[in-house]
Amino acid sequence: MDTVIAEKVLDRIVDGIIEDWLFDSPTEDDRDSIFDSSSSSSESSDDDDDFVDNDEPESKRRKHCHCDDEERLKLEEKKLEIQEKLLDLEEKKLSLENAKCDLIKRYLQTRRR
């Protein structure tokens, strides 16, 4: 009985983490715009970007790209952390399922005797 309750709690935790990840994470379009922000902005106003790029020092232009890379890396790190949590929860779920199977085996063995 305790394992059944534990499994239900674990399922709810996993579902909650998945829902949080789905609703808190950016949509696919948002992710594309974050990862390709330099290309999307240059497509919309090529003439303005060329003018600004000529006036900006190269170090500033690199800094903008670096910030985009940092944002992308932060998103990737967050994604990896969530995946690690999901894997940990899956391991716990499997161990609970194994414990449940062991309990069922023991029950059946005692019942046969």
C-alpha positions as protocol buffer text, in pm:
chain_id: "A"
residue {
  index: 1
  type: MET
  ca { x: 0 y: 0 z: 0 }
}
residue {
  index: 2
  type: ASP
  ca { x: 285 y: 238 z: 84 }
}
residue {
  index: 3
  type: THR
  ca { x: 450 y: 174 z: -251 }
}
residue {
  index: 4
  type: VAL
  ca { x: 126 y: 254 z: -432 }
}
residue {
  index: 5
  type: ILE
  ca { x: 103 y: 586 z: -251 }
}
residue {
  index: 6
  type: ALA
  ca { x: 472 y: 654 z: -316 }
}
residue {
  index: 7
  type: GLU
  ca { x: 426 y: 577 z: -685 }
}
residue {
  index: 8
  type: LYS
  ca { x: 131 y: 814 z: -710 }
}
residue {
  index: 9
  type: VAL
  ca { x: 329 y: 1089 z: -536 }
}
residue {
  index: 10
  type: LEU
  ca { x: 626 y: 1029 z: -765 }
}
residue {
  index: 11
  type: ASP
  ca { x: 402 y: 1037 z: -1073 }
}
residue {
  index: 12
  type: ARG
  ca { x: 257 y: 1369 z: -960 }
}
residue {
  index: 13
  type: ILE
  ca { x: 607 y: 1511 z: -903 }
}
residue {
  index: 14
  type: VAL
  ca { x: 719 y: 1400 z: -1249 }
}
residue {
  index: 15
  type: ASP
  ca { x: 402 y: 1540 z: -1406 }
}
residue {
  index: 16
  type: GLY
  ca { x: 453 y: 1869 z: -1220 }
}
residue {
  index: 17
  type: ILE
  ca { x: 812 y: 1901 z: -1338 }
}
residue {
  index: 18
  type: ILE
  ca { x: 713 y: 1824 z: -1695 }
}
residue {
  index: 19
  type: GLU
  ca { x: 428 y: 2076 z: -1682 }
}
residue {
  index: 20
  type: ASP
  ca { x: 658 y: 2340 z: -1533 }
}
residue {
  index: 21
  type: TRP
  ca { x: 912 y: 2276 z: -1803 }
}
residue {
  index: 22
  type: LEU
  ca { x: 652 y: 2288 z: -2079 }
}
residue {
  index: 23
  type: PHE
  ca { x: 480 y: 2604 z: -1959 }
}
residue {
  index: 24
  type: ASP
  ca { x: 786 y: 2792 z: -1831 }
}
residue {
  index: 25
  type: SER
  ca { x: 1015 y: 2711 z: -2121 }
}
residue {
  index: 26
  type: PRO
  ca { x: 1005 y: 2927 z: -2431 }
}
residue {
  index: 27
  type: THR
  ca { x: 805 y: 2806 z: -2726 }
}
residue {
  index: 28
  type: GLU
  ca { x: 984 y: 2666 z: -3027 }
}
residue {
  index: 29
  type: ASP
  ca { x: 946 y: 2997 z: -3211 }
}
residue {
  index: 30
  type: ASP
  ca { x: 1084 y: 3185 z: -2910 }
}
residue {
  index: 31
  type: ARG
  ca { x: 1380 y: 2946 z: -2890 }
}
residue {
  index: 32
  type: ASP
  ca { x: 1450 y: 2997 z: -3258 }
}
residue {
  index: 33
  type: SER
  ca { x: 1441 y: 3373 z: -3216 }
}
residue {
  index: 34
  type: ILE
  ca { x: 1673 y: 3353 z: -2915 }
}
residue {
  index: 35
  type: PHE
  ca { x: 1922 y: 3127 z: -3089 }
}
residue {
  index: 36
  type: ASP
  ca { x: 1905 y: 3313 z: -3420 }
}
residue {
  index: 37
  type: SER
  ca { x: 1849 y: 3664 z: -3289 }
}
residue {
  index: 38
  type: SER
  ca { x: 2132 y: 3806 z: -3496 }
}
residue {
  index: 39
  type: SER
  ca { x: 1996 y: 3660 z: -3820 }
}
residue {
  index: 40
  type: SER
  ca { x: 1635 y: 3759 z: -3753 }
}
residue {
  index: 41
  type: SER
  ca { x: 1727 y: 4118 z: -3670 }
}
residue {
  index: 42
  type: SER
  ca { x: 1949 y: 4146 z: -3975 }
}
residue {
  index: 43
  type: GLU
  ca { x: 1672 y: 4014 z: -4199 }
}
residue {
  index: 44
  type: SER
  ca { x: 1428 y: 4277 z: -4080 }
}
residue {
  index: 45
  type: SER
  ca { x: 1653 y: 4580 z: -4125 }
}
residue {
  index: 46
  type: ASP
  ca { x: 1971 y: 4508 z: -4319 }
}
residue {
  index: 47
  type: ASP
  ca { x: 2038 y: 4871 z: -4412 }
}
residue {
  index: 48
  type: ASP
  ca { x: 2011 y: 5000 z: -4057 }
}
residue {
  index: 49
  type: ASP
  ca { x: 2233 y: 4723 z: -3921 }
}
residue {
  index: 50
  type: ASP
  ca { x: 2501 y: 4791 z: -4180 }
}
residue {
  index: 51
  type: PHE
  ca { x: 2504 y: 5157 z: -4086 }
}
residue {
  index: 52
  type: VAL
  ca { x: 2524 y: 5085 z: -3713 }
}
residue {
  index: 53
  type: ASP
  ca { x: 2785 y: 4814 z: -3760 }
}
residue {
  index: 54
  type: ASN
  ca { x: 3011 y: 5056 z: -3944 }
}
residue {
  index: 55
  type: ASP
  ca { x: 2997 y: 5303 z: -3657 }
}
residue {
  index: 56
  type: GLU
  ca { x: 3029 y: 5044 z: -3379 }
}
residue {
  index: 57
  type: PRO
  ca { x: 3370 y: 4919 z: -3276 }
}
residue {
  index: 58
  type: GLU
  ca { x: 3430 y: 4552 z: -3343 }
}
residue {
  index: 59
  type: SER
  ca { x: 3457 y: 4473 z: -2971 }
}
residue {
  index: 60
  type: LYS
  ca { x: 3098 y: 4593 z: -2915 }
}
residue {
  index: 61
  type: ARG
  ca { x: 2970 y: 4381 z: -3201 }
}
residue {
  index: 62
  type: ARG
  ca { x: 3145 y: 4078 z: -3053 }
}
residue {
  index: 63
  type: LYS
  ca { x: 2997 y: 4157 z: -2713 }
}
residue {
  index: 64
  type: HIS
  ca { x: 2645 y: 4143 z: -2856 }
}
residue {
  index: 65
  type: CYS
  ca { x: 2713 y: 3801 z: -3006 }
}
residue {
  index: 66
  type: HIS
  ca { x: 2870 y: 3689 z: -2679 }
}
residue {
  index: 67
  type: CYS
  ca { x: 2555 y: 3786 z: -2489 }
}
residue {
  index: 68
  type: ASP
  ca { x: 2344 y: 3582 z: -2727 }
}
residue {
  index: 69
  type: ASP
  ca { x: 2577 y: 3288 z: -2672 }
}
residue {
  index: 70
  type: GLU
  ca { x: 2550 y: 3333 z: -2295 }
}
residue {
  index: 71
  type: GLU
  ca { x: 2170 y: 3331 z: -2312 }
}
residue {
  index: 72
  type: ARG
  ca { x: 2179 y: 3020 z: -2526 }
}
residue {
  index: 73
  type: LEU
  ca { x: 2419 y: 2850 z: -2287 }
}
residue {
  index: 74
  type: LYS
  ca { x: 2199 y: 2938 z: -1989 }
}
residue {
  index: 75
  type: LEU
  ca { x: 1899 y: 2788 z: -2165 }
}
residue {
  index: 76
  type: GLU
  ca { x: 2096 y: 2476 z: -2251 }
}
residue {
  index: 77
  type: GLU
  ca { x: 2215 y: 2445 z: -1888 }
}
residue {
  index: 78
  type: LYS
  ca { x: 1858 y: 2480 z: -1763 }
}
residue {
  index: 79
  type: LYS
  ca { x: 1743 y: 2218 z: -2011 }
}
residue {
  index: 80
  type: LEU
  ca { x: 2017 y: 1979 z: -1897 }
}
residue {
  index: 81
  type: GLU
  ca { x: 1928 y: 2036 z: -1530 }
}
residue {
  index: 82
  type: ILE
  ca { x: 1565 y: 1953 z: -1603 }
}
residue {
  index: 83
  type: GLN
  ca { x: 1665 y: 1644 z: -1796 }
}
residue {
  index: 84
  type: GLU
  ca { x: 1885 y: 1533 z: -1504 }
}
residue {
  index: 85
  type: LYS
  ca { x: 1596 y: 1581 z: -1264 }
}
residue {
  index: 86
  type: LEU
  ca { x: 1369 y: 1381 z: -1492 }
}
residue {
  index: 87
  type: LEU
  ca { x: 1626 y: 1102 z: -1510 }
}
residue {
  index: 88
  type: ASP
  ca { x: 1660 y: 1099 z: -1131 }
}
residue {
  index: 89
  type: LEU
  ca { x: 1284 y: 1080 z: -1094 }
}
residue {
  index: 90
  type: GLU
  ca { x: 1264 y: 802 z: -1351 }
}
residue {
  index: 91
  type: GLU
  ca { x: 1529 y: 609 z: -1155 }
}
residue {
  index: 92
  type: LYS
  ca { x: 1330 y: 656 z: -835 }
}
residue {
  index: 93
  type: LYS
  ca { x: 1015 y: 548 z: -1012 }
}
residue {
  index: 94
  type: LEU
  ca { x: 1187 y: 234 z: -1142 }
}
residue {
  index: 95
  type: SER
  ca { x: 1323 y: 151 z: -798 }
}
residue {
  index: 96
  type: LEU
  ca { x: 973 y: 190 z: -654 }
}
residue {
  index: 97
  type: GLU
  ca { x: 836 y: -37 z: -925 }
}
residue {
  index: 98
  type: ASN
  ca { x: 1108 y: -293 z: -843 }
}
residue {
  index: 99
  type: ALA
  ca { x: 1018 y: -271 z: -475 }
}
residue {
  index: 100
  type: LYS
  ca { x: 654 y: -321 z: -565 }
}
residue {
  index: 101
  type: CYS
  ca { x: 741 y: -630 z: -772 }
}
residue {
  index: 102
  type: ASP
  ca { x: 950 y: -767 z: -484 }
}
residue {
  index: 103
  type: LEU
  ca { x: 660 y: -717 z: -244 }
}
residue {
  index: 104
  type: ILE
  ca { x: 423 y: -893 z: -482 }
}
residue {
  index: 105
  type: LYS
  ca { x: 670 y: -1184 z: -518 }
}
residue {
  index: 106
  type: ARG
  ca { x: 703 y: -1214 z: -141 }
}
residue {
  index: 107
  type: TYR
  ca { x: 329 y: -1204 z: -98 }
}
residue {
  index: 108
  type: LEU
  ca { x: 277 y: -1474 z: -360 }
}
residue {
  index: 109
  type: GLN
  ca { x: 549 y: -1692 z: -206 }
}
residue {
  index: 110
  type: THR
  ca { x: 397 y: -1668 z: 140 }
}
residue {
  index: 111
  type: ARG
  ca { x: 54 y: -1736 z: -2 }
}
residue {
  index: 112
  type: ARG
  ca { x: 172 y: -2054 z: -178 }
}
residue {
  index: 113
  type: ARG
  ca { x: 308 y: -2198 z: 147 }
}
